[in-house]
Every structure is written in C-alpha cells, then in structure tokens.
Short mmCIF file of C-alpha atoms in Angstrom, two decimals:
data_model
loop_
_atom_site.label_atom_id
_atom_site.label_comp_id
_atom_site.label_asym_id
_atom_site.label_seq_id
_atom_site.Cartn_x
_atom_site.Cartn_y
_atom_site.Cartn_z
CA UNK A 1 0.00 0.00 0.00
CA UNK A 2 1.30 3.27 -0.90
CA UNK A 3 -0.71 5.47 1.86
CA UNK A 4 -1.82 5.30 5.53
CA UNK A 5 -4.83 6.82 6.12
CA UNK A 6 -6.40 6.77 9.92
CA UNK A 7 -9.83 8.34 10.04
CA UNK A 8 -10.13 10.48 12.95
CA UNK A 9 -12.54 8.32 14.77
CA UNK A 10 -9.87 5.58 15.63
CA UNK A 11 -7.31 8.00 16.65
CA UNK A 12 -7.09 8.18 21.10
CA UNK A 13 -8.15 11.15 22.47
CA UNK A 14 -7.78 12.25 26.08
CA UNK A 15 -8.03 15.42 28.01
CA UNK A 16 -4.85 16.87 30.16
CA UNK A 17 -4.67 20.28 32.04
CA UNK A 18 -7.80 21.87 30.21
CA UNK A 19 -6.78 20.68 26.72
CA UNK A 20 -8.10 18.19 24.17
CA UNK A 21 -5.46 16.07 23.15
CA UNK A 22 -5.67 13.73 19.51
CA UNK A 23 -2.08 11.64 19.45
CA UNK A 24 -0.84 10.52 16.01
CA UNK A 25 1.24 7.87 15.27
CA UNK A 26 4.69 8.12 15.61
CA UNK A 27 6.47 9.31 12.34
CA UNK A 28 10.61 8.43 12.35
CA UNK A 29 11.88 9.81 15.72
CA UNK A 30 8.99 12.04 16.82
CA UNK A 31 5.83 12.04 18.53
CA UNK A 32 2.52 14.42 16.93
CA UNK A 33 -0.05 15.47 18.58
CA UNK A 34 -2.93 18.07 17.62
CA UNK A 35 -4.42 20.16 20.76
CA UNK A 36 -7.21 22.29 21.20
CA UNK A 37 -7.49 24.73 24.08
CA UNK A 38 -10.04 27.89 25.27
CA UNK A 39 -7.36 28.78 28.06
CA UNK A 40 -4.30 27.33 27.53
CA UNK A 41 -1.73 24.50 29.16
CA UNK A 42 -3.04 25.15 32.96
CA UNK A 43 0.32 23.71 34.21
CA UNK A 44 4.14 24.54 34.22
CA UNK A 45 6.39 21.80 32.76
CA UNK A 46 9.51 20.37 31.21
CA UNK A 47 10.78 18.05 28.98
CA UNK A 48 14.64 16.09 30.19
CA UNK A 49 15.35 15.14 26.33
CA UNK A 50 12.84 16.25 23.60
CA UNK A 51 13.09 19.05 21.78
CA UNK A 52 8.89 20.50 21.65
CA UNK A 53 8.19 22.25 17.93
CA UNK A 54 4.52 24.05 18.27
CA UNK A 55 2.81 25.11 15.36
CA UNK A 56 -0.14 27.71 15.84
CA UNK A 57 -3.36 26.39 13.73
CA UNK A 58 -5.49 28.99 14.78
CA UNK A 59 -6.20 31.27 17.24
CA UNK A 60 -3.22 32.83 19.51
CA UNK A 61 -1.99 33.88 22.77
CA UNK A 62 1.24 33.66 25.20
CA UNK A 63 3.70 30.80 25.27
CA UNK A 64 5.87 31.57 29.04
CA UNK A 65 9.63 29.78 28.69
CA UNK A 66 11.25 29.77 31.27
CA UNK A 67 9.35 32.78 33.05
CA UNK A 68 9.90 34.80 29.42
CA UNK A 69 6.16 35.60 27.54
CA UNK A 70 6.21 34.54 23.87
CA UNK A 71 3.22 36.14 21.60
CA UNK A 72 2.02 33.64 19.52
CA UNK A 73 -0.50 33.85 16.45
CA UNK A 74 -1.69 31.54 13.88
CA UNK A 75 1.12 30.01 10.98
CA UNK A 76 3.87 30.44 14.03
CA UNK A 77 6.19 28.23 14.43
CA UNK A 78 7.91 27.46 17.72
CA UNK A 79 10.82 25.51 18.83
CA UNK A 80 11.68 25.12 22.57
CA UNK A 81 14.85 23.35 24.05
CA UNK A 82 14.56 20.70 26.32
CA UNK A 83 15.07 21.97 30.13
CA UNK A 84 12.93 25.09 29.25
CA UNK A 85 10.24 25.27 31.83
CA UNK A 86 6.65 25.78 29.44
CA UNK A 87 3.41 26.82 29.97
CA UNK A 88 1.03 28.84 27.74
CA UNK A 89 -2.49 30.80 27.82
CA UNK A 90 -4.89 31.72 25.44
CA UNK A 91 -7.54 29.68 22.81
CA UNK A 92 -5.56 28.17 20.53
CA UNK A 93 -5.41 25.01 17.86
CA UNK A 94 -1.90 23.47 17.51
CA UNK A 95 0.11 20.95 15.99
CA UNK A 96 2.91 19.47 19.03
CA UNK A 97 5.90 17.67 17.63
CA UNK A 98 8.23 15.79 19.99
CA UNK A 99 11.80 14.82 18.80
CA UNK A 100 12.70 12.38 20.55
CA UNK A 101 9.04 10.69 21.10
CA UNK A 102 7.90 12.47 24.11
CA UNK A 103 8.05 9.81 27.35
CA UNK A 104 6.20 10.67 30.78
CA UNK A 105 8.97 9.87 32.72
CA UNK A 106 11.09 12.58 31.16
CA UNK A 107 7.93 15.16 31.90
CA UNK A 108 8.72 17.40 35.19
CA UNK A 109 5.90 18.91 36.63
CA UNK A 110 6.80 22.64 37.86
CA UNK A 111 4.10 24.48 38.51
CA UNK A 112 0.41 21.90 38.45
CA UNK A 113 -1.95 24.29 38.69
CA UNK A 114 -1.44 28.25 37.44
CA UNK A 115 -4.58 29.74 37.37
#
C-alpha cells in the first residue's frame, strides 16, 4: 500500500490540564499530537530530552519559557529546548511535535496548577 490513512474516529483522544489532546502515530523519531485549548496549558512543565516544535493552527496567545512571555498567532512556528520550563495561555489550535518521542517519565511537573 502506498498510503496510511487513519480516520479520525480511531485515533485516542484524552483530556490533560484543560486541553483536548488527539495523538498521532509516531512518524521516524517524533511524537505528533494536535491540541485544542479555550485557556491554555493550565500547568508549568519540562521536557529532560525532547526538543517541543509548536505550530499555531489557529487562534493565539502567550507561550511563558522559562518565566519569558512569547506572543504567539496563527502560521507560528515554535521551537523550545529541552530543560525550558513551558506553559502557555490563550484559545488556541496546535500541531505538538516531539523529537525524541515524548516519554512521561522525562515530563517534570513545575508548577500543576497556574490559574
């Protein structure tokens, strides 16, 4: 078969810190997810290995990295470090690429809840 086609009725969806999360399959060495959000990620984090490449789909609003605020809009792109402490606010669609595959155990909760 030349193409892989998942309708989006098979694909696992779950909800985490006020977001709707739909998780892809993996493609080489990276994990995609799409998210959906009316607030934002209501919880300070980081990441011990993978790199986290956002890509605004609509809507807009603050991305904080390490305690700096990040204006975001739709068609940005974003590219944070590992070790960067992340959180974000403001309704938003978004494409979330891990490289490496995001694991929980590398996930450090900072902050839980922000607001």
């Amino acid at each position: 078969m030349s193409y892989k086609l998942l309708k989006a009725n098979v694909l696992p969806v779950k909800q985490k810190h006020e977001m709707t999360i739909v998780t892809l399959p993996h493609i080489g060495n990276c994990d995609v997810i799409t998210a959906q959000t009316e607030t934002g990620h209501n919880q300070e984090f980081y990441d011990k290995e993978s790199t986290f490449h956002y890509i605004i789909v609509s809507g807009g609003g603050s991305f904080f990295l390490d305690d700096q605020e990040v204006q975001v809009q739709k068609g940005d792109y974003l590219s944070v470090a590992p070790k960067t402490r992340i959180y974000y606010k403001g309704k938003m669609e978004l494409v979330l690429i891990t490289n490496p595959p995001w694991k929980e155990e590398n996930e450090v909760e900072t902050r839980s809840v922000l607001w």
